[in-house]
Amino acid sequence: MIIIMLGAPGTGKGTVSGMLSNELNIPQVSTGDIFRKHINEHTELGELAEKYISKGQLVPDDVTIDLVKDRLQQQDVQSGVILDGFPRTVKQAEALDNMLENMNKNVSMTINLTTPEKELIERIVNRRQCPNCKASYNLVLNPPKKENICDKCGHELTKRKDDNKDTFKDRLKTYFNQTSPLVDYYEKQNKLYSALVSQSINKMGKDVTKDVVEYIKKNHIT
Ligand code: AMP
């Protein structure tokens, strides 16, 4: 099963991917997490990626496509994967279709998360992450029990450098210009599942995850 997560920054792609990964027992692959790991380890790729990430821009397609091509060869993703944050351009989506065709596989479904814009910024500035176990918190909606400490593993929480108001504006612009055309791309392939994630209707990531799991079972998606 190959699931793609689409959505603007702050819609909760990472949260829903993590929950789906547990429910469906397939790994989550986040290109953003891979880039951040390279940045922390000061690799050449990390240095390159940081230039783009810090400005809210996308890392160039050729670099990102090669990275995913390698990752999809690895053993742990052979029976399924949740792609969290890839593809982000039509060129990446076409490259993914080609890669999968060569592996006799195809995209099972694309989950498109939408959230009202005014909620997005609140979520981004209040987001904290555990660098150790990847658990995600929101200081208002889902705070850790002990200030700045992960409930699950006790590690200190961190805030992403690009989770600030200015970079968020650029990330949102990038999303609308370069990534949102993918909604059409997957709709035309009949692979789009859209869900609204919003406090205003009391529908959060865990509710969407439950709906998606039911949808997968009902429609025998593999
Ligand atoms: P994310 O953790 O998914 O929010 O990604 C953080 C940042 O990493 C993005 O704002 C981009 O700069 C970069 N990035 C992640 N995935 C991709 C991708 N598929 N293509 C290009 N850049 C990406």
PDB file of C-alpha atoms and ligand atoms in Angstrom:
ATOM      1  CA  MET A   1       0.000   0.000   0.000  1.00  0.00           C
ATOM      2  CA  ILE A   2       1.421   3.378  -0.985  1.00  0.00           C
ATOM      3  CA  ILE A   3      -0.236   6.381   0.656  1.00  0.00           C
ATOM      4  CA  ILE A   4       0.609   9.996  -0.107  1.00  0.00           C
ATOM      5  CA  MET A   5      -0.087  12.814   2.335  1.00  0.00           C
ATOM      6  CA  LEU A   6      -0.908  16.191   0.828  1.00  0.00           C
ATOM      7  CA  GLY A   7      -1.725  19.428   2.604  1.00  0.00           C
ATOM      8  CA  ALA A   8      -0.469  22.912   3.447  1.00  0.00           C
ATOM      9  CA  PRO A   9       2.037  23.358   6.300  1.00  0.00           C
ATOM     10  CA  GLY A  10       0.258  22.934   9.621  1.00  0.00           C
ATOM     11  CA  THR A  11      -2.618  20.768   8.414  1.00  0.00           C
ATOM     12  CA  GLY A  12      -1.221  17.816  10.376  1.00  0.00           C
ATOM     13  CA  LYS A  13       0.291  15.603   7.686  1.00  0.00           C
ATOM     14  CA  GLY A  14       2.950  14.361  10.095  1.00  0.00           C
ATOM     15  CA  THR A  15       0.456  13.637  12.874  1.00  0.00           C
ATOM     16  CA  VAL A  16      -1.972  11.754  10.633  1.00  0.00           C
ATOM     17  CA  SER A  17       0.914   9.881   8.940  1.00  0.00           C
ATOM     18  CA  GLY A  18       2.257   8.763  12.310  1.00  0.00           C
ATOM     19  CA  MET A  19      -1.128   7.504  13.474  1.00  0.00           C
ATOM     20  CA  LEU A  20      -1.806   5.767  10.146  1.00  0.00           C
ATOM     21  CA  SER A  21       1.628   4.172  10.280  1.00  0.00           C
ATOM     22  CA  ASN A  22       0.700   2.595  13.646  1.00  0.00           C
ATOM     23  CA  GLU A  23      -2.778   1.557  12.528  1.00  0.00           C
ATOM     24  CA  LEU A  24      -1.711   0.078   9.189  1.00  0.00           C
ATOM     25  CA  ASN A  25       1.681  -1.146  10.345  1.00  0.00           C
ATOM     26  CA  ILE A  26       3.616   0.415   7.474  1.00  0.00           C
ATOM     27  CA  PRO A  27       6.457   2.930   7.816  1.00  0.00           C
ATOM     28  CA  GLN A  28       6.129   6.679   7.440  1.00  0.00           C
ATOM     29  CA  VAL A  29       8.744   8.365   5.277  1.00  0.00           C
ATOM     30  CA  SER A  30       8.983  12.132   5.718  1.00  0.00           C
ATOM     31  CA  THR A  31      11.276  13.937   3.289  1.00  0.00           C
ATOM     32  CA  GLY A  32      11.284  16.911   5.705  1.00  0.00           C
ATOM     33  CA  ASP A  33      12.554  14.638   8.532  1.00  0.00           C
ATOM     34  CA  ILE A  34      15.237  13.198   6.250  1.00  0.00           C
ATOM     35  CA  PHE A  35      16.421  16.697   5.309  1.00  0.00           C
ATOM     36  CA  ARG A  36      16.412  17.796   8.974  1.00  0.00           C
ATOM     37  CA  LYS A  37      18.507  14.760   9.916  1.00  0.00           C
ATOM     38  CA  HIS A  38      21.037  15.710   7.248  1.00  0.00           C
ATOM     39  CA  ILE A  39      21.051  19.306   8.509  1.00  0.00           C
ATOM     40  CA  ASN A  40      21.748  18.131  12.083  1.00  0.00           C
ATOM     41  CA  GLU A  41      24.514  15.866  10.871  1.00  0.00           C
ATOM     42  CA  HIS A  42      26.019  18.680   8.747  1.00  0.00           C
ATOM     43  CA  THR A  43      26.164  16.598   5.582  1.00  0.00           C
ATOM     44  CA  GLU A  44      26.555  18.129   2.124  1.00  0.00           C
ATOM     45  CA  LEU A  45      22.901  17.422   1.407  1.00  0.00           C
ATOM     46  CA  GLY A  46      21.971  19.040   4.729  1.00  0.00           C
ATOM     47  CA  GLU A  47      23.873  22.199   3.838  1.00  0.00           C
ATOM     48  CA  LEU A  48      22.120  22.407   0.497  1.00  0.00           C
ATOM     49  CA  ALA A  49      18.661  21.648   1.916  1.00  0.00           C
ATOM     50  CA  GLU A  50      18.973  24.208   4.702  1.00  0.00           C
ATOM     51  CA  LYS A  51      19.380  27.032   2.176  1.00  0.00           C
ATOM     52  CA  TYR A  52      15.936  26.285   0.797  1.00  0.00           C
ATOM     53  CA  ILE A  53      14.160  25.165   3.970  1.00  0.00           C
ATOM     54  CA  SER A  54      15.140  28.321   5.865  1.00  0.00           C
ATOM     55  CA  LYS A  55      13.484  30.420   3.139  1.00  0.00           C
ATOM     56  CA  GLY A  56      10.327  28.355   2.983  1.00  0.00           C
ATOM     57  CA  GLN A  57      11.256  27.116  -0.489  1.00  0.00           C
ATOM     58  CA  LEU A  58      11.397  23.612  -1.874  1.00  0.00           C
ATOM     59  CA  VAL A  59      14.622  21.670  -2.132  1.00  0.00           C
ATOM     60  CA  PRO A  60      15.259  21.202  -5.894  1.00  0.00           C
ATOM     61  CA  ASP A  61      13.308  18.401  -7.573  1.00  0.00           C
ATOM     62  CA  ASP A  62      16.304  16.409  -8.853  1.00  0.00           C
ATOM     63  CA  VAL A  63      17.848  16.204  -5.361  1.00  0.00           C
ATOM     64  CA  THR A  64      14.563  15.249  -3.703  1.00  0.00           C
ATOM     65  CA  ILE A  65      13.601  12.718  -6.362  1.00  0.00           C
ATOM     66  CA  ASP A  66      16.984  10.930  -6.076  1.00  0.00           C
ATOM     67  CA  LEU A  67      16.618  10.811  -2.314  1.00  0.00           C
ATOM     68  CA  VAL A  68      13.178   9.208  -2.504  1.00  0.00           C
ATOM     69  CA  LYS A  69      14.249   6.832  -5.270  1.00  0.00           C
ATOM     70  CA  ASP A  70      16.954   5.458  -2.946  1.00  0.00           C
ATOM     71  CA  ARG A  71      14.628   5.307   0.038  1.00  0.00           C
ATOM     72  CA  LEU A  72      12.009   3.338  -1.898  1.00  0.00           C
ATOM     73  CA  GLN A  73      14.590   0.635  -2.668  1.00  0.00           C
ATOM     74  CA  GLN A  74      14.996  -0.182   1.017  1.00  0.00           C
ATOM     75  CA  GLN A  75      13.596  -3.361   2.461  1.00  0.00           C
ATOM     76  CA  ASP A  76      11.341  -1.882   5.147  1.00  0.00           C
ATOM     77  CA  VAL A  77       9.076  -0.103   2.647  1.00  0.00           C
ATOM     78  CA  GLN A  78       8.524  -2.999   0.244  1.00  0.00           C
ATOM     79  CA  SER A  79       5.096  -3.936   1.585  1.00  0.00           C
ATOM     80  CA  GLY A  80       3.904  -0.380   2.006  1.00  0.00           C
ATOM     81  CA  VAL A  81       4.773   3.189   2.910  1.00  0.00           C
ATOM     82  CA  ILE A  82       3.185   6.487   3.877  1.00  0.00           C
ATOM     83  CA  LEU A  83       4.898   9.301   2.004  1.00  0.00           C
ATOM     84  CA  ASP A  84       4.659  12.359   4.227  1.00  0.00           C
ATOM     85  CA  GLY A  85       5.640  15.464   2.263  1.00  0.00           C
ATOM     86  CA  PHE A  86       6.520  13.856  -1.067  1.00  0.00           C
ATOM     87  CA  PRO A  87       5.633  14.566  -3.842  1.00  0.00           C
ATOM     88  CA  ARG A  88       5.400  18.341  -3.561  1.00  0.00           C
ATOM     89  CA  THR A  89       5.530  19.272  -7.261  1.00  0.00           C
ATOM     90  CA  VAL A  90       3.995  17.821 -10.417  1.00  0.00           C
ATOM     91  CA  LYS A  91       7.510  16.883 -11.578  1.00  0.00           C
ATOM     92  CA  GLN A  92       8.012  14.867  -8.365  1.00  0.00           C
ATOM     93  CA  ALA A  93       4.609  13.202  -8.790  1.00  0.00           C
ATOM     94  CA  GLU A  94       5.445  12.176 -12.355  1.00  0.00           C
ATOM     95  CA  ALA A  95       8.833  10.862 -11.237  1.00  0.00           C
ATOM     96  CA  LEU A  96       7.137   8.883  -8.458  1.00  0.00           C
ATOM     97  CA  ASP A  97       4.675   7.355 -10.924  1.00  0.00           C
ATOM     98  CA  ASN A  98       7.635   6.285 -13.093  1.00  0.00           C
ATOM     99  CA  MET A  99       9.584   4.858 -10.168  1.00  0.00           C
ATOM    100  CA  LEU A 100       6.578   2.870  -9.000  1.00  0.00           C
ATOM    101  CA  GLU A 101       5.781   1.617 -12.482  1.00  0.00           C
ATOM    102  CA  ASN A 102       9.300   0.212 -12.707  1.00  0.00           C
ATOM    103  CA  MET A 103       8.664  -1.586  -9.444  1.00  0.00           C
ATOM    104  CA  ASN A 104       5.261  -2.878 -10.585  1.00  0.00           C
ATOM    105  CA  LYS A 105       3.546  -0.774  -7.957  1.00  0.00           C
ATOM    106  CA  ASN A 106       1.311   2.267  -7.915  1.00  0.00           C
ATOM    107  CA  VAL A 107      -0.082   4.932  -5.604  1.00  0.00           C
ATOM    108  CA  SER A 108      -2.968   3.467  -3.572  1.00  0.00           C
ATOM    109  CA  MET A 109      -4.472   6.728  -2.346  1.00  0.00           C
ATOM    110  CA  THR A 110      -3.655  10.367  -1.642  1.00  0.00           C
ATOM    111  CA  ILE A 111      -4.948  11.977   1.520  1.00  0.00           C
ATOM    112  CA  ASN A 112      -5.442  15.695   1.075  1.00  0.00           C
ATOM    113  CA  LEU A 113      -5.770  17.560   4.384  1.00  0.00           C
ATOM    114  CA  THR A 114      -7.295  21.028   4.431  1.00  0.00           C
ATOM    115  CA  THR A 115      -7.491  23.493   7.327  1.00  0.00           C
ATOM    116  CA  PRO A 116      -8.722  27.122   7.460  1.00  0.00           C
ATOM    117  CA  GLU A 117      -5.737  29.431   6.978  1.00  0.00           C
ATOM    118  CA  LYS A 118      -6.148  31.249  10.289  1.00  0.00           C
ATOM    119  CA  GLU A 119      -5.846  27.969  12.189  1.00  0.00           C
ATOM    120  CA  LEU A 120      -2.688  26.991  10.290  1.00  0.00           C
ATOM    121  CA  ILE A 121      -0.522  29.796  11.631  1.00  0.00           C
ATOM    122  CA  GLU A 122      -1.638  29.112  15.217  1.00  0.00           C
ATOM    123  CA  ARG A 123      -0.670  25.491  14.850  1.00  0.00           C
ATOM    124  CA  ILE A 124       2.687  26.257  13.305  1.00  0.00           C
ATOM    125  CA  VAL A 125       3.874  28.718  15.958  1.00  0.00           C
ATOM    126  CA  ASN A 126       2.652  26.483  18.808  1.00  0.00           C
ATOM    127  CA  ARG A 127       4.095  23.269  17.396  1.00  0.00           C
ATOM    128  CA  ARG A 128       6.805  21.444  19.338  1.00  0.00           C
ATOM    129  CA  GLN A 129       8.421  18.150  18.442  1.00  0.00           C
ATOM    130  CA  CYS A 130      10.337  15.449  20.188  1.00  0.00           C
ATOM    131  CA  PRO A 131      13.582  14.977  18.260  1.00  0.00           C
ATOM    132  CA  ASN A 132      13.976  11.538  19.832  1.00  0.00           C
ATOM    133  CA  CYS A 133      10.661   9.732  19.267  1.00  0.00           C
ATOM    134  CA  LYS A 134       9.113  12.231  16.796  1.00  0.00           C
ATOM    135  CA  ALA A 135       5.988  12.810  18.940  1.00  0.00           C
ATOM    136  CA  SER A 136       4.313  16.093  18.073  1.00  0.00           C
ATOM    137  CA  TYR A 137       2.722  18.560  20.509  1.00  0.00           C
ATOM    138  CA  ASN A 138       0.782  21.782  20.329  1.00  0.00           C
ATOM    139  CA  LEU A 139       1.270  24.129  23.282  1.00  0.00           C
ATOM    140  CA  VAL A 140      -2.432  25.074  23.221  1.00  0.00           C
ATOM    141  CA  LEU A 141      -4.333  22.087  21.834  1.00  0.00           C
ATOM    142  CA  ASN A 142      -2.145  19.219  22.972  1.00  0.00           C
ATOM    143  CA  PRO A 143       0.510  20.392  25.464  1.00  0.00           C
ATOM    144  CA  PRO A 144       2.989  18.007  27.101  1.00  0.00           C
ATOM    145  CA  LYS A 145       2.193  17.176  30.744  1.00  0.00           C
ATOM    146  CA  LYS A 146       5.538  18.553  31.888  1.00  0.00           C
ATOM    147  CA  GLU A 147       6.665  21.804  30.283  1.00  0.00           C
ATOM    148  CA  ASN A 148       8.855  21.201  27.244  1.00  0.00           C
ATOM    149  CA  ILE A 149       9.334  17.494  28.025  1.00  0.00           C
ATOM    150  CA  CYS A 150       8.067  14.650  25.837  1.00  0.00           C
ATOM    151  CA  ASP A 151       5.318  12.604  27.581  1.00  0.00           C
ATOM    152  CA  LYS A 152       6.376   9.484  25.740  1.00  0.00           C
ATOM    153  CA  CYS A 153      10.153   9.353  26.144  1.00  0.00           C
ATOM    154  CA  GLY A 154      11.124  12.196  28.496  1.00  0.00           C
ATOM    155  CA  HIS A 155      13.330  13.965  25.930  1.00  0.00           C
ATOM    156  CA  GLU A 156      13.389  17.752  25.714  1.00  0.00           C
ATOM    157  CA  LEU A 157      11.089  19.140  23.002  1.00  0.00           C
ATOM    158  CA  THR A 158      12.308  21.347  20.174  1.00  0.00           C
ATOM    159  CA  LYS A 159      10.744  23.908  17.878  1.00  0.00           C
ATOM    160  CA  ARG A 160      11.475  23.719  14.167  1.00  0.00           C
ATOM    161  CA  LYS A 161      13.455  26.734  12.901  1.00  0.00           C
ATOM    162  CA  ASP A 162      11.052  27.154   9.981  1.00  0.00           C
ATOM    163  CA  ASP A 163       8.003  27.194  12.316  1.00  0.00           C
ATOM    164  CA  ASN A 164       7.905  30.978  12.584  1.00  0.00           C
ATOM    165  CA  LYS A 165       5.460  33.522  11.153  1.00  0.00           C
ATOM    166  CA  ASP A 166       7.712  34.829   8.362  1.00  0.00           C
ATOM    167  CA  THR A 167       8.882  31.482   7.004  1.00  0.00           C
ATOM    168  CA  PHE A 168       5.353  30.155   7.351  1.00  0.00           C
ATOM    169  CA  LYS A 169       4.086  32.809   4.911  1.00  0.00           C
ATOM    170  CA  ASP A 170       6.693  31.711   2.368  1.00  0.00           C
ATOM    171  CA  ARG A 171       5.933  28.032   2.942  1.00  0.00           C
ATOM    172  CA  LEU A 172       2.249  28.681   2.381  1.00  0.00           C
ATOM    173  CA  LYS A 173       2.976  30.581  -0.841  1.00  0.00           C
ATOM    174  CA  THR A 174       5.196  27.722  -1.996  1.00  0.00           C
ATOM    175  CA  TYR A 175       2.408  25.276  -1.180  1.00  0.00           C
ATOM    176  CA  PHE A 176      -0.213  27.140  -3.218  1.00  0.00           C
ATOM    177  CA  ASN A 177       2.105  27.759  -6.187  1.00  0.00           C
ATOM    178  CA  GLN A 178       3.893  24.433  -6.447  1.00  0.00           C
ATOM    179  CA  THR A 179       2.132  21.745  -4.435  1.00  0.00           C
ATOM    180  CA  SER A 180      -1.595  22.442  -4.641  1.00  0.00           C
ATOM    181  CA  PRO A 181      -1.717  21.476  -8.377  1.00  0.00           C
ATOM    182  CA  LEU A 182      -1.230  17.915  -7.107  1.00  0.00           C
ATOM    183  CA  VAL A 183      -4.796  17.925  -5.805  1.00  0.00           C
ATOM    184  CA  ASP A 184      -5.952  18.002  -9.436  1.00  0.00           C
ATOM    185  CA  TYR A 185      -3.248  15.569 -10.491  1.00  0.00           C
ATOM    186  CA  TYR A 186      -4.482  12.866  -8.113  1.00  0.00           C
ATOM    187  CA  GLU A 187      -8.145  13.726  -8.520  1.00  0.00           C
ATOM    188  CA  LYS A 188      -7.793  13.010 -12.251  1.00  0.00           C
ATOM    189  CA  GLN A 189      -6.293   9.632 -11.330  1.00  0.00           C
ATOM    190  CA  ASN A 190      -9.258   9.014  -9.015  1.00  0.00           C
ATOM    191  CA  LYS A 191      -6.944   8.650  -6.055  1.00  0.00           C
ATOM    192  CA  LEU A 192      -7.868  11.642  -3.953  1.00  0.00           C
ATOM    193  CA  TYR A 193      -9.377  11.449  -0.466  1.00  0.00           C
ATOM    194  CA  SER A 194      -9.938  14.922   1.007  1.00  0.00           C
ATOM    195  CA  ALA A 195     -10.543  15.672   4.660  1.00  0.00           C
ATOM    196  CA  LEU A 196     -11.056  18.882   6.600  1.00  0.00           C
ATOM    197  CA  VAL A 197      -9.021  19.093   9.805  1.00  0.00           C
ATOM    198  CA  SER A 198     -10.336  21.928  11.920  1.00  0.00           C
ATOM    199  CA  GLN A 199     -11.090  22.860  15.487  1.00  0.00           C
ATOM    200  CA  SER A 200     -14.133  24.737  14.200  1.00  0.00           C
ATOM    201  CA  ILE A 201     -15.865  21.441  13.425  1.00  0.00           C
ATOM    202  CA  ASN A 202     -14.067  19.548  16.166  1.00  0.00           C
ATOM    203  CA  LYS A 203     -12.355  17.298  13.673  1.00  0.00           C
ATOM    204  CA  MET A 204      -8.716  16.668  14.421  1.00  0.00           C
ATOM    205  CA  GLY A 205      -5.996  14.345  13.125  1.00  0.00           C
ATOM    206  CA  LYS A 206      -7.128  11.352  15.160  1.00  0.00           C
ATOM    207  CA  ASP A 207     -10.690  11.611  13.770  1.00  0.00           C
ATOM    208  CA  VAL A 208      -9.399  11.817  10.203  1.00  0.00           C
ATOM    209  CA  THR A 209      -7.135   8.817  10.824  1.00  0.00           C
ATOM    210  CA  LYS A 210     -10.110   6.783  12.017  1.00  0.00           C
ATOM    211  CA  ASP A 211     -12.136   7.775   8.931  1.00  0.00           C
ATOM    212  CA  VAL A 212      -9.252   6.906   6.598  1.00  0.00           C
ATOM    213  CA  VAL A 213      -8.751   3.472   8.164  1.00  0.00           C
ATOM    214  CA  GLU A 214     -12.473   2.743   7.707  1.00  0.00           C
ATOM    215  CA  TYR A 215     -12.361   4.021   4.112  1.00  0.00           C
ATOM    216  CA  ILE A 216      -9.380   1.776   3.318  1.00  0.00           C
ATOM    217  CA  LYS A 217     -11.172  -1.283   4.709  1.00  0.00           C
ATOM    218  CA  LYS A 218     -14.484  -0.507   3.047  1.00  0.00           C
ATOM    219  CA  ASN A 219     -12.908   0.117  -0.351  1.00  0.00           C
ATOM    220  CA  HIS A 220     -10.421  -2.763  -0.094  1.00  0.00           C
ATOM    221  CA  ILE A 221      -7.505  -0.467  -0.818  1.00  0.00           C
ATOM    222  CA  THR A 222      -4.201  -2.307  -0.967  1.00  0.00           C
TER     223      THR A 222
HETATM  224  P1  AMP B   1       8.033  19.281   6.092  1.00  0.00           P
HETATM  225  O1  AMP B   1       8.692  18.680   7.282  1.00  0.00           O
HETATM  226  O2  AMP B   1       7.312  18.284   5.251  1.00  0.00           O
HETATM  227  O3  AMP B   1       7.195  20.474   6.449  1.00  0.00           O
HETATM  228  O4  AMP B   1       9.217  19.845   5.174  1.00  0.00           O
HETATM  229  C1  AMP B   1      10.083  20.872   5.616  1.00  0.00           C
HETATM  230  C2  AMP B   1      10.792  21.493   4.440  1.00  0.00           C
HETATM  231  O5  AMP B   1      11.613  20.511   3.773  1.00  0.00           O
HETATM  232  C3  AMP B   1       9.879  22.039   3.348  1.00  0.00           C
HETATM  233  O6  AMP B   1       9.420  23.348   3.641  1.00  0.00           O
HETATM  234  C4  AMP B   1      10.820  22.010   2.138  1.00  0.00           C
HETATM  235  O7  AMP B   1      11.734  23.089   2.180  1.00  0.00           O
HETATM  236  C5  AMP B   1      11.615  20.725   2.375  1.00  0.00           C
HETATM  237  N1  AMP B   1      10.937  19.588   1.719  1.00  0.00           N
HETATM  238  C6  AMP B   1      10.299  18.548   2.318  1.00  0.00           C
HETATM  239  N2  AMP B   1       9.796  17.707   1.408  1.00  0.00           N
HETATM  240  C7  AMP B   1      10.125  18.213   0.191  1.00  0.00           C
HETATM  241  C8  AMP B   1       9.860  17.826  -1.140  1.00  0.00           C
HETATM  242  N3  AMP B   1       9.133  16.734  -1.436  1.00  0.00           N
HETATM  243  N4  AMP B   1      10.363  18.602  -2.133  1.00  0.00           N
HETATM  244  C9  AMP B   1      11.098  19.681  -1.875  1.00  0.00           C
HETATM  245  N5  AMP B   1      11.360  20.140  -0.642  1.00  0.00           N
HETATM  246  C10 AMP B   1      10.876  19.418   0.396  1.00  0.00           C
END
